[in-house]
mmCIF file of C-alpha atoms and ligand atoms in Angstrom:
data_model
loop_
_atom_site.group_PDB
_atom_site.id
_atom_site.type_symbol
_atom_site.label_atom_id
_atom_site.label_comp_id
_atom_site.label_asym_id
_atom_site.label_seq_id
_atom_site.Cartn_x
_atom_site.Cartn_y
_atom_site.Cartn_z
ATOM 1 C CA UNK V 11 75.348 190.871 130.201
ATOM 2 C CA UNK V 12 74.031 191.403 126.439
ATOM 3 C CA UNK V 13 76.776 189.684 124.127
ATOM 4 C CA UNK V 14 78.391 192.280 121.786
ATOM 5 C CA UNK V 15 79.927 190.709 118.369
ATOM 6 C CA UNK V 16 82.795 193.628 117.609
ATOM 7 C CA UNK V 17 85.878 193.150 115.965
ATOM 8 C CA UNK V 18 89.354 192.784 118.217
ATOM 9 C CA UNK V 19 91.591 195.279 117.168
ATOM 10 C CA UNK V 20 94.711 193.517 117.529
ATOM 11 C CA UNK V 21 94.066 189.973 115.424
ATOM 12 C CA UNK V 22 91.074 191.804 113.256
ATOM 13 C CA UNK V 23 89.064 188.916 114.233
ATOM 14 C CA UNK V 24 85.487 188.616 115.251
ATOM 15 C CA UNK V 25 84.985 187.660 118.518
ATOM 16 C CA UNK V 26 82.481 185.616 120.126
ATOM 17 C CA UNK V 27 80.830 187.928 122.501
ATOM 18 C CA UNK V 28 81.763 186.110 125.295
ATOM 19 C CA UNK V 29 83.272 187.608 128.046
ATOM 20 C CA UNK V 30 85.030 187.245 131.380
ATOM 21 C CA UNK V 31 86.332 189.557 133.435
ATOM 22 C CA UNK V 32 87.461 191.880 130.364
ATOM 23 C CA UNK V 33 88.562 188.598 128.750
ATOM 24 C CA UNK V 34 86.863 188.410 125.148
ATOM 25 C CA UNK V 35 87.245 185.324 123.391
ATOM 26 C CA UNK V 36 88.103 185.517 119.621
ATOM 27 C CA UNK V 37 86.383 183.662 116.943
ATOM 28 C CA UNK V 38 89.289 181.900 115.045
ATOM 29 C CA UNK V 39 87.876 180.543 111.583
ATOM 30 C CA UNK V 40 89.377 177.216 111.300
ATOM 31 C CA UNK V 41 92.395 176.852 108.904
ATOM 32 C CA UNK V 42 91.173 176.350 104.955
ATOM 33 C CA UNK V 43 93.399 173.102 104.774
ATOM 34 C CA UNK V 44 91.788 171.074 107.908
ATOM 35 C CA UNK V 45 88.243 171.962 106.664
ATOM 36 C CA UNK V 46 88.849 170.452 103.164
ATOM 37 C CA UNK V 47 90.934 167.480 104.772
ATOM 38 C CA UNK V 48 87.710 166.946 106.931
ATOM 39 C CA UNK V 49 85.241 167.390 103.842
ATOM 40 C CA UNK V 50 87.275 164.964 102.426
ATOM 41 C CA UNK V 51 86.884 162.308 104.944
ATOM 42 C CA UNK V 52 83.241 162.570 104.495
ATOM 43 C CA UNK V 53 83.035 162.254 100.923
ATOM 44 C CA UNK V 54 85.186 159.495 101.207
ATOM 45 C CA UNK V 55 83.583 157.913 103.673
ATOM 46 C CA UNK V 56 80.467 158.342 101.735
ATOM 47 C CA UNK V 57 81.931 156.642 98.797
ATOM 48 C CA UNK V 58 83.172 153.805 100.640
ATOM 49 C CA UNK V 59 79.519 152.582 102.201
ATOM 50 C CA UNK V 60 78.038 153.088 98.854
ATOM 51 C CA UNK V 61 80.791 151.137 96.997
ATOM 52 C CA UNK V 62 81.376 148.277 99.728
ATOM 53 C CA UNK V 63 79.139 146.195 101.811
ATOM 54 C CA UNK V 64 77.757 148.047 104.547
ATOM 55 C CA UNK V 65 74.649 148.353 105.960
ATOM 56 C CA UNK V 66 72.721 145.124 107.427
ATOM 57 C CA UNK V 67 69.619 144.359 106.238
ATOM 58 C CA UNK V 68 68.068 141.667 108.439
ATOM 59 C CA UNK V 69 69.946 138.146 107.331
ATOM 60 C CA UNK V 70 71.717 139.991 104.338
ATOM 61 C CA UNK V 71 73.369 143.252 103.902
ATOM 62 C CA UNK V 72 73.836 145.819 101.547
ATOM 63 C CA UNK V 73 76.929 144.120 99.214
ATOM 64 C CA UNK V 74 77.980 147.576 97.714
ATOM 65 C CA UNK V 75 78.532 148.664 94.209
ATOM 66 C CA UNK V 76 81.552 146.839 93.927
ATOM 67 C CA UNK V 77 80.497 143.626 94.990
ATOM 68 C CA UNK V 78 83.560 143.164 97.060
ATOM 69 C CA UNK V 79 83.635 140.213 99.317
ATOM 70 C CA UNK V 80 86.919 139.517 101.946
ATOM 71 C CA UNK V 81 85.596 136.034 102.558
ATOM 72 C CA UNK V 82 86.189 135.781 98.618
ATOM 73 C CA UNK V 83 89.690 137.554 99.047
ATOM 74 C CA UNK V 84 90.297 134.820 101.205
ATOM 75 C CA UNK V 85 89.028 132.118 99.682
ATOM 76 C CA UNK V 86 91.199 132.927 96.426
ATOM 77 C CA UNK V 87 93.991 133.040 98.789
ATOM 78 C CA UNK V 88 93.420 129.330 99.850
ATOM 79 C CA UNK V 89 92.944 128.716 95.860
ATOM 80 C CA UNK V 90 95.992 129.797 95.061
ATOM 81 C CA UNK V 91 97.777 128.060 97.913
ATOM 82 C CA UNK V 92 95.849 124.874 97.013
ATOM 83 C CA UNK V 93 97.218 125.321 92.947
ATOM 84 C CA UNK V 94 100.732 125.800 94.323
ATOM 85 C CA UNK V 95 100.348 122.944 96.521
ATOM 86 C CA UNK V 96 99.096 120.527 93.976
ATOM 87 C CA UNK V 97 101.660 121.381 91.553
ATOM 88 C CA UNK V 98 104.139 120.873 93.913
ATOM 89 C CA UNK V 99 102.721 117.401 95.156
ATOM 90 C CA UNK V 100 102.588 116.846 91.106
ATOM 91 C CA UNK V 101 106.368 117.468 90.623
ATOM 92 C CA UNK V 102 106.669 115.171 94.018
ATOM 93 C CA UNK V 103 104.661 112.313 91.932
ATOM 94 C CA UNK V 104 106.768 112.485 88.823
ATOM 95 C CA UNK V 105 110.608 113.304 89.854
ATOM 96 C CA UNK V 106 112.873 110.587 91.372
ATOM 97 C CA UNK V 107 113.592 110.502 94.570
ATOM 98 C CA UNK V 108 117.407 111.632 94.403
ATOM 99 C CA UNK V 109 116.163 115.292 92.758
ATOM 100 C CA UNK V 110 113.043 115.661 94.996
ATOM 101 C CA UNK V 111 116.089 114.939 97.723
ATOM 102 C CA UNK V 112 118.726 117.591 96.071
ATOM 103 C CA UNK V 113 115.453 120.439 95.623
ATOM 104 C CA UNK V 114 115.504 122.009 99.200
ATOM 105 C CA UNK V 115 111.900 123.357 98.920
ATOM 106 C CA UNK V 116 110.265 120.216 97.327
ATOM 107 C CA UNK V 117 112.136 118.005 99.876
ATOM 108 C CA UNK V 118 110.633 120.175 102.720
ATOM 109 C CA UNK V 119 106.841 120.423 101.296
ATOM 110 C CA UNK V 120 107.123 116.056 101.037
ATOM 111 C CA UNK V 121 108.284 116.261 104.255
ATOM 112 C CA UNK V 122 105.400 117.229 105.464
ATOM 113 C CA UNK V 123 103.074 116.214 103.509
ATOM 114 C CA UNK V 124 104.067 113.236 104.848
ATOM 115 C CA UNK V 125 104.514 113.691 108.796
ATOM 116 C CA UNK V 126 100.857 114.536 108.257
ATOM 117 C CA UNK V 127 100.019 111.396 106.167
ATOM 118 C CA UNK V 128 101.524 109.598 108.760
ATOM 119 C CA UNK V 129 100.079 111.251 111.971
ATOM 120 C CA UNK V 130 96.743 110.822 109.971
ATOM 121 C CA UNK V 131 97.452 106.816 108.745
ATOM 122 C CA UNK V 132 99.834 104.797 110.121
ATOM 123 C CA UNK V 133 100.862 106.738 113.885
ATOM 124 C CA UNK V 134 97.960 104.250 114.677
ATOM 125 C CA UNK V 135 100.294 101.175 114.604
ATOM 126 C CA UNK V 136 103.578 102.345 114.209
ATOM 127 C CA UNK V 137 103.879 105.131 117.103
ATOM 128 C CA UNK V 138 103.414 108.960 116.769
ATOM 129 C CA UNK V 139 107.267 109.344 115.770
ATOM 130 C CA UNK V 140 107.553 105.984 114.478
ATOM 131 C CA UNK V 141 109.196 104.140 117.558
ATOM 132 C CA UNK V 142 106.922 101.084 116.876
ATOM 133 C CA UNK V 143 105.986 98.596 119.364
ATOM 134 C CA UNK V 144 105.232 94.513 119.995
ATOM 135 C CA UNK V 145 104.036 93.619 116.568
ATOM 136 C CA UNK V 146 104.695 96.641 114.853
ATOM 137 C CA UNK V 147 108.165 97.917 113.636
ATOM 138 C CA UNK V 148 109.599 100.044 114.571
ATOM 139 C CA UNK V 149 110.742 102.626 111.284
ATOM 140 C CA UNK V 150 113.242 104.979 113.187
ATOM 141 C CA UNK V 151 116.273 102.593 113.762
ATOM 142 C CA UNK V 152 118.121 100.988 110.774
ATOM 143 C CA UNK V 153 117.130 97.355 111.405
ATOM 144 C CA UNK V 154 114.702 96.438 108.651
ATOM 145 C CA UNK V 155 112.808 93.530 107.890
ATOM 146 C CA UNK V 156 112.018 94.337 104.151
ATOM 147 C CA UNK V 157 114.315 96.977 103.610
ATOM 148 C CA UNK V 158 115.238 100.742 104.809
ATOM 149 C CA UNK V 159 116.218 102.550 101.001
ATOM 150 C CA UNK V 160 113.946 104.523 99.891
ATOM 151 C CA UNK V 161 112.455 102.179 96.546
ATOM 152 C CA UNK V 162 111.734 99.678 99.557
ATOM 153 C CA UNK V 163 110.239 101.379 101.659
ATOM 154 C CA UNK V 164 107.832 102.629 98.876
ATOM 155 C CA UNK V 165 107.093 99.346 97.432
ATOM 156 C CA UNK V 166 106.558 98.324 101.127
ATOM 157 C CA UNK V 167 104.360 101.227 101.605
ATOM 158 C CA UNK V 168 102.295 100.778 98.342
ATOM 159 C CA UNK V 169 101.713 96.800 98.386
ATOM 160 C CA UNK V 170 101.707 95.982 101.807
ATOM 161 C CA UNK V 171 102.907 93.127 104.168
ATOM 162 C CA UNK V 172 100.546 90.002 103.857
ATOM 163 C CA UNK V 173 98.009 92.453 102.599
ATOM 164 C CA UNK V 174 96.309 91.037 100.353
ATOM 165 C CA UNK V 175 97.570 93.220 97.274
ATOM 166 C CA UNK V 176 98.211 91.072 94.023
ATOM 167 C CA UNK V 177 102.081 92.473 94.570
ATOM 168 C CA UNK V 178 102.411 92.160 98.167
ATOM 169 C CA UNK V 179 105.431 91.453 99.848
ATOM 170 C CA UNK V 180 104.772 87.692 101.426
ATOM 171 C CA UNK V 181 106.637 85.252 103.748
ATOM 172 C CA UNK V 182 105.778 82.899 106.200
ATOM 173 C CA UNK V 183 107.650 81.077 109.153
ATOM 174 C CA UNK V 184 107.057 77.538 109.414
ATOM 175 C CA UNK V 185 104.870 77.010 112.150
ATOM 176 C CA UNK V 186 107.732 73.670 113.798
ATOM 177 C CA UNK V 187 105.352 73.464 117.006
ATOM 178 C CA UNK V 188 102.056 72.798 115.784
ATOM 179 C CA UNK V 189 103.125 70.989 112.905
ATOM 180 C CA UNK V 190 105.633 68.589 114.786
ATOM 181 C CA UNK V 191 108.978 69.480 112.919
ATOM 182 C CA UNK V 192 110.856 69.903 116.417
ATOM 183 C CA UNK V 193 110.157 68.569 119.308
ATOM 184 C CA UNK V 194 109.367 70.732 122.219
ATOM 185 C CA UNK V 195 112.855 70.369 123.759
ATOM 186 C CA UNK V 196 114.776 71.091 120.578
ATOM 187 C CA UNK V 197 112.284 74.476 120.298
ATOM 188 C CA UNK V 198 113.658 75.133 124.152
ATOM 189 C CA UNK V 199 117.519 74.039 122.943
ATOM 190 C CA UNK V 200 117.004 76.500 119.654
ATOM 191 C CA UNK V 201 115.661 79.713 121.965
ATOM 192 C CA UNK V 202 118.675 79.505 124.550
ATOM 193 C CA UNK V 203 120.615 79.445 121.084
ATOM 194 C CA UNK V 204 118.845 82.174 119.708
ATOM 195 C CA UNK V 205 119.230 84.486 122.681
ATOM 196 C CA UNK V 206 123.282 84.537 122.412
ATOM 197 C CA UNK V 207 122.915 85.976 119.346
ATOM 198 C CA UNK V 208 121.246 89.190 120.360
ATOM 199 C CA UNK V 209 123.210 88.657 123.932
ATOM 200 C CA UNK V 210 120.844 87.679 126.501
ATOM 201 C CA UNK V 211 121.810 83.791 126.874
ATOM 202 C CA UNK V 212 121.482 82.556 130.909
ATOM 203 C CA UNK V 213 125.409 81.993 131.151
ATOM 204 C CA UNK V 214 126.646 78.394 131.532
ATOM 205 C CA UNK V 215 124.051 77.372 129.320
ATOM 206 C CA UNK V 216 125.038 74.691 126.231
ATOM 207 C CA UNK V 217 124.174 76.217 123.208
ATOM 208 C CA UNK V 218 125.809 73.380 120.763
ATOM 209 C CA UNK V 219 122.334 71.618 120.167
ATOM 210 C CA UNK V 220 120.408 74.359 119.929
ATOM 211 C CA UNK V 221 123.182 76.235 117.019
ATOM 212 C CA UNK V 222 122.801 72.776 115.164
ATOM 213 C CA UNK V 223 119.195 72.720 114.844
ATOM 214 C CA UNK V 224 119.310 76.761 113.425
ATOM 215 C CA UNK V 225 121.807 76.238 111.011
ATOM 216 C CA UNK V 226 119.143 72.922 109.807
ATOM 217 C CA UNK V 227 115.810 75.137 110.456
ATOM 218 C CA UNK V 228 116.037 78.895 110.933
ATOM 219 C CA UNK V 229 119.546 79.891 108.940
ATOM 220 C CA UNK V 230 117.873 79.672 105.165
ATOM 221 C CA UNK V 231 115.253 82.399 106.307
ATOM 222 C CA UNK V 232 117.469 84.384 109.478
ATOM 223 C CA UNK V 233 120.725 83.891 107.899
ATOM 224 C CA UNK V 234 123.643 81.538 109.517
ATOM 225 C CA UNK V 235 124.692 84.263 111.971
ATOM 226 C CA UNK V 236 120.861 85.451 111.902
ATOM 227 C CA UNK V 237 121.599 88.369 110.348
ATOM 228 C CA UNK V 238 118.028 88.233 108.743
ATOM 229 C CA UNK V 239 116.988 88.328 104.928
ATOM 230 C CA UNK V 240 115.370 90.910 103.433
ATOM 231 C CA UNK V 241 113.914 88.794 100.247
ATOM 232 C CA UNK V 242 111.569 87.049 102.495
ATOM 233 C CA UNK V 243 111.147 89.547 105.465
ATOM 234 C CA UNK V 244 112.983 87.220 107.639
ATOM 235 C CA UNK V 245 114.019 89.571 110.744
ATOM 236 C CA UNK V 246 117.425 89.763 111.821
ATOM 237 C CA UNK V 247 117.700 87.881 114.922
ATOM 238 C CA UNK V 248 121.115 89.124 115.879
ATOM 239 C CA UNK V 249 119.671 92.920 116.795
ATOM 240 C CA UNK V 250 118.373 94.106 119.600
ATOM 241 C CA UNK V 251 115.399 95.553 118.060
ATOM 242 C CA UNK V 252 112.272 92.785 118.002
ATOM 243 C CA UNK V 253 109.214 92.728 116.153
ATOM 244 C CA UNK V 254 107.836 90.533 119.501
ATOM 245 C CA UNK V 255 110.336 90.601 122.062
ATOM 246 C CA UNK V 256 113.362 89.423 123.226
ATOM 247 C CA UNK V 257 111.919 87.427 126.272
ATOM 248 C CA UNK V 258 112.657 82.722 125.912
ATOM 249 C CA UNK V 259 108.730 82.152 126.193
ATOM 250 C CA UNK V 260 109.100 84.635 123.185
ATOM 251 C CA UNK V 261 111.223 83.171 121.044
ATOM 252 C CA UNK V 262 109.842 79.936 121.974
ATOM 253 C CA UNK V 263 106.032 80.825 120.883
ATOM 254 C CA UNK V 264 107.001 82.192 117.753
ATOM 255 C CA UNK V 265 108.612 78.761 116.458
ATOM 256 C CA UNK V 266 105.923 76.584 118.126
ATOM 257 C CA UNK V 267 103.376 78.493 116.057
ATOM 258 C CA UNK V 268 104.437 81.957 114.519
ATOM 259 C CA UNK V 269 102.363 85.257 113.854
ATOM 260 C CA UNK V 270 102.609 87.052 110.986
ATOM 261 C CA UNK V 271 102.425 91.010 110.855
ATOM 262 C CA UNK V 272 100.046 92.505 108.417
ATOM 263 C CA UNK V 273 100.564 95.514 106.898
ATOM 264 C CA UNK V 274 98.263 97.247 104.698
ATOM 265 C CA UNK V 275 98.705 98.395 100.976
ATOM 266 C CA UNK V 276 97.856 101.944 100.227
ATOM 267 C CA UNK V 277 97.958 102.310 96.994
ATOM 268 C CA UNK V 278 94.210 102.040 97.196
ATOM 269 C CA UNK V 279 93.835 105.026 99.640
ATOM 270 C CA UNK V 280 96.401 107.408 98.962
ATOM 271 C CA UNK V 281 98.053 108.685 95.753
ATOM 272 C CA UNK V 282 101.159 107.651 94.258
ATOM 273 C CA UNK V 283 102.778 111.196 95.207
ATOM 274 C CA UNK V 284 101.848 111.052 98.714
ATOM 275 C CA UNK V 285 103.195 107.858 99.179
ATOM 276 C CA UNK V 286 106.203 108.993 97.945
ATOM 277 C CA UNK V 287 106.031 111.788 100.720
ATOM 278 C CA UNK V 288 105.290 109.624 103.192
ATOM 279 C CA UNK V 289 108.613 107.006 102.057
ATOM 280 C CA UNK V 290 110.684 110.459 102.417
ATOM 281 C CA UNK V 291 109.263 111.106 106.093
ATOM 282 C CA UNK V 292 109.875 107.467 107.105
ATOM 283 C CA UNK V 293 113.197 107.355 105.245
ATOM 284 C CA UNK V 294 114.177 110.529 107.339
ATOM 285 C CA UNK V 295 113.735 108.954 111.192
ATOM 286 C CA UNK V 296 116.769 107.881 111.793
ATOM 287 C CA UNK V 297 116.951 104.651 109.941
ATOM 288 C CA UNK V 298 116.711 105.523 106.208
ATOM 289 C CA UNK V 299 119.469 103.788 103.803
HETATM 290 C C1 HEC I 303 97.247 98.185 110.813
HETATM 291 C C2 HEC I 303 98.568 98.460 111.261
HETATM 292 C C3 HEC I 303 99.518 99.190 110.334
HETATM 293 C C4 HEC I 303 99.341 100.411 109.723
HETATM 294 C C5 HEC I 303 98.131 101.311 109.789
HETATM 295 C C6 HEC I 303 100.562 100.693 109.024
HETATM 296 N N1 HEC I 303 101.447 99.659 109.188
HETATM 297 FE FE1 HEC I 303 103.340 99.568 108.457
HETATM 298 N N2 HEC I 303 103.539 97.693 109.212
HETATM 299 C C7 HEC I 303 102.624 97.048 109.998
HETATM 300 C C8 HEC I 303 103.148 95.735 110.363
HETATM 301 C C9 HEC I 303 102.448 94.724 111.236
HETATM 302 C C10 HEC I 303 104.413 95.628 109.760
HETATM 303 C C11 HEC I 303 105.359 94.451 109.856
HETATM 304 C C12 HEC I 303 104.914 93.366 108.958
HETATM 305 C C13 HEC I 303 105.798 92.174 109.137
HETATM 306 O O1 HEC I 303 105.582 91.468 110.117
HETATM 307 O O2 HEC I 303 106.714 91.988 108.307
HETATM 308 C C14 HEC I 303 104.629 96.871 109.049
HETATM 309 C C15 HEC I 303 105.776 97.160 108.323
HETATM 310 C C16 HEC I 303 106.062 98.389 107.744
HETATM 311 C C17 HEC I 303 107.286 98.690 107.044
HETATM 312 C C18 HEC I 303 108.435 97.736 106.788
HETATM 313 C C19 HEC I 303 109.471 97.868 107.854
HETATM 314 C C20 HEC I 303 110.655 97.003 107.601
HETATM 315 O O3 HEC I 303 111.288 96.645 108.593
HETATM 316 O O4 HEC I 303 110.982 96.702 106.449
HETATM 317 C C21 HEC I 303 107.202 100.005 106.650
HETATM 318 C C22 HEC I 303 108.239 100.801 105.899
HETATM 319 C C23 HEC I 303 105.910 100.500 107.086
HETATM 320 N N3 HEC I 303 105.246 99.495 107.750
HETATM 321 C C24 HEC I 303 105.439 101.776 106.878
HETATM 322 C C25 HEC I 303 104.135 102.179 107.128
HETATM 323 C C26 HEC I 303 103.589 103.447 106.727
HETATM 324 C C27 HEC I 303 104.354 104.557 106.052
HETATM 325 C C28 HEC I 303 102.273 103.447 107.093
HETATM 326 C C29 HEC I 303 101.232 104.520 106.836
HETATM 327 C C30 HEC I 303 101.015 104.914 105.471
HETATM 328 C C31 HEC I 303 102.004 102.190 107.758
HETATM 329 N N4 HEC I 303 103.153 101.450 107.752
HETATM 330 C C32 HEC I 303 100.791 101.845 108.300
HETATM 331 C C33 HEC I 303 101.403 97.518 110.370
HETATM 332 C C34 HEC I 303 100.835 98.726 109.974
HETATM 333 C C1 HEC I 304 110.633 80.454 105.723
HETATM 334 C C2 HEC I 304 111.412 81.422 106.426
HETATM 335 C C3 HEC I 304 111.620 81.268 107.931
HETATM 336 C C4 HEC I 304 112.163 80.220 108.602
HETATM 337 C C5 HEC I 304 112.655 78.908 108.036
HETATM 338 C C6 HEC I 304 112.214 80.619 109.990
HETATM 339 N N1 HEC I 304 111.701 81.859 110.145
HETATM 340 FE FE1 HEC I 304 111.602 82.907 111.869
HETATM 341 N N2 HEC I 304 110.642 84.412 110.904
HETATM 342 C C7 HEC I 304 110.353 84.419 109.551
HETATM 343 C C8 HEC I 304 109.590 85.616 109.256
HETATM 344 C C9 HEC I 304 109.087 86.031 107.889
HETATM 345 C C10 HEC I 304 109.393 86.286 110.476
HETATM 346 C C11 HEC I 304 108.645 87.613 110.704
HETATM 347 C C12 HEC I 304 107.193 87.343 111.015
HETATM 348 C C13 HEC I 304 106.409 88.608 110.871
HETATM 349 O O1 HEC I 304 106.765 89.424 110.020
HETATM 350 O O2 HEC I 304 105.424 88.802 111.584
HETATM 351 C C14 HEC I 304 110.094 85.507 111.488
HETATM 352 C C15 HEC I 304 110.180 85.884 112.827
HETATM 353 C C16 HEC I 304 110.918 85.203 113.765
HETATM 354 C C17 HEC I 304 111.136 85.663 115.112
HETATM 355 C C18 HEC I 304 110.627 86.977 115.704
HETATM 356 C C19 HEC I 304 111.678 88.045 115.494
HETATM 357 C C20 HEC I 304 111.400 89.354 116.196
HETATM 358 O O3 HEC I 304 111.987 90.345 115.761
HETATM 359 O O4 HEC I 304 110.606 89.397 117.146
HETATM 360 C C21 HEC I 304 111.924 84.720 115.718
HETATM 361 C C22 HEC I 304 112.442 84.767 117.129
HETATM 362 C C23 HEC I 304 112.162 83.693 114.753
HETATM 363 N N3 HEC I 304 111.549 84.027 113.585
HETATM 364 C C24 HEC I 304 112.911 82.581 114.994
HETATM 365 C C25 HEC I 304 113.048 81.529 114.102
HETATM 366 C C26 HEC I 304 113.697 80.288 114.421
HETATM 367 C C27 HEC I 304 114.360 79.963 115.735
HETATM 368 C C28 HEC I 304 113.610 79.504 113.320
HETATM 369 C C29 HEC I 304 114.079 78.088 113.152
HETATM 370 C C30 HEC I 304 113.586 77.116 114.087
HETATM 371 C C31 HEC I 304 112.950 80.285 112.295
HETATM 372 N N4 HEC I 304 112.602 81.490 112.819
HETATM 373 C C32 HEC I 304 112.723 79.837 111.000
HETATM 374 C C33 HEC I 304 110.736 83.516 108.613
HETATM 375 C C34 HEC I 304 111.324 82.295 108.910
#
């Protein structure tokens, strides 16, 4: 059928010429508005591929006019984060502890700056949450060797145990074994003694001997109810948290011939700041005075 463009006499609109069955269709311009909203789009579009990177060219692309870059948006995000960071770790490094403690948002940034100082540097000896274990203190119950307040547990942290540092904290248990100062027996008679104070004395046996030659040998460093001493690192004995154990063949090895913990100084490796973080994260296990 030949296609006949007439006018519809209802709507005044062309139609198409198509036709079915007496059905004409009509062809409706489209509305003014959606053709300039879709011209629009393309001359926006347009602008945007010639003003921001676009097209790839081989290893590079086309940057655009405006040199735009997100990795750059991104990276100035991380920049700023970093500034905010530092400044924070800077206010950290030169406020004392009690207004770093009463500053809610500095407390929480040391916080964990230092629960990831210590994952990263001392989790290695001292447990991932700080439980410790034979050898190694444990920093999350409030028996201390060298002290649990904050100032101590900094200088601890800074200068070390036996370390090496010119200001390290030093002590050292006379070896009464090896050198001959008791006598094999009175090392046996001073263990049973030592084990009723932290409770785990064999019942029935005498203790008299063995509380004599403690009060001569052990009480100047462990204290006469062995209590411990923190100015020479002496442990308290009367706890039931041990650097070694709380086994006889334990107690007995250490006064035949003692060991000696070593802990390192850090004030080579990390900053004064984030040692002070890292005192706030141990101070805040469980143990902190
Ligand atoms: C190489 C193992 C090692 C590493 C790593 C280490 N420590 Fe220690 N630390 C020790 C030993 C051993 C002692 C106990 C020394 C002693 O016998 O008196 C100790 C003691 C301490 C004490 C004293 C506890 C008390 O009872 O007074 C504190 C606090 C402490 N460490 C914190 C830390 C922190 C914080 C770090 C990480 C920055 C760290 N340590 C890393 C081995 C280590
Ligand atoms: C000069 C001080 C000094 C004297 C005296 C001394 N000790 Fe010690 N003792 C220490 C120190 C310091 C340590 C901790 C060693 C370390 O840090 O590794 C220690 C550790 C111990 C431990 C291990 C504690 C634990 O938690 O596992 C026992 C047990 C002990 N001493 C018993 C004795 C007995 C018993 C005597 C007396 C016969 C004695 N000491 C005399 C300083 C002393």
């Amino acid at each position: 059928m030949p296609t006949k463009i007439e006018k519809d006499v209802i709507t005044g609109t062309d139609t198409t010429g198509h036709e079915w069955d007496g059905i004409r269709e009509l062809n409706t311009p489209l509305p003014k508005w959606w053709v300039y909203v879709y011209l629009a789009t393309v001359v926006w579009g347009l602008g945007m591929f010639v003003l921001y990177p676009s097209i790839p060219l081989g290893t590079t692309y086309f940057h655009g006019l405006l040199g735009y870059s997100s990795r750059a948006d991104a990276m100035a995000g991380v920049e700023e984060m970093r500034a905010m960071h530092g400044k924070q770790m800077q206010q950290i490094g030169a406020l004392p502890f009690a207004e770093i403690q009463k500053n809610h948002d500095l407390l929480e940034v040391a916080l964990t700056a230092g629960r990831i100082t210590f994952a990263e540097n001392c989790q290695p000896c001292h447990g991932p949450n700080g439980e410790g274990r034979i050898g190694y203190p444990a920093l999350d119950t409030d028996v201390w060797r060298w002290g649990g307040t904050l100032a101590a547990i900094q200088q601890t942290i800074t200068h070390g145990i036996r370390s090496g540092d010119p200001e390290t904290r030093t002590s050292q248990m006379p070896s009464f074994g090896a050198d001959g100062v008791l006598k094999p027996d009175q090392i046996q008679q001073v263990a049973d003694y030592v084990m009723t104070l932290y409770g785990k004395a064999k019942p029935g046996v005498d203790t008299a001997a063995g509380q004599k030659i403690f009060a001569e040998n052990c009480a100047a460093c462990h204290g006469d109810k062995g209590q411990g001493n923190r100015d020479v690192g002496a442990p308290p004995l009367a706890s039931r948290v041990h650097l070694y154990g709380d086994a006889r063949e334990t107690v007995v090895a250490q006064v035949t011939k003692p060991r000696h913990g070593v802990m390192p100084n850090w004030n080579q490796r990390l900053t004064p700041a984030t040692i002070k973080a890292v005192a706030l994260y141990v101070h805040s296990l469980g143990g902190g005075e």
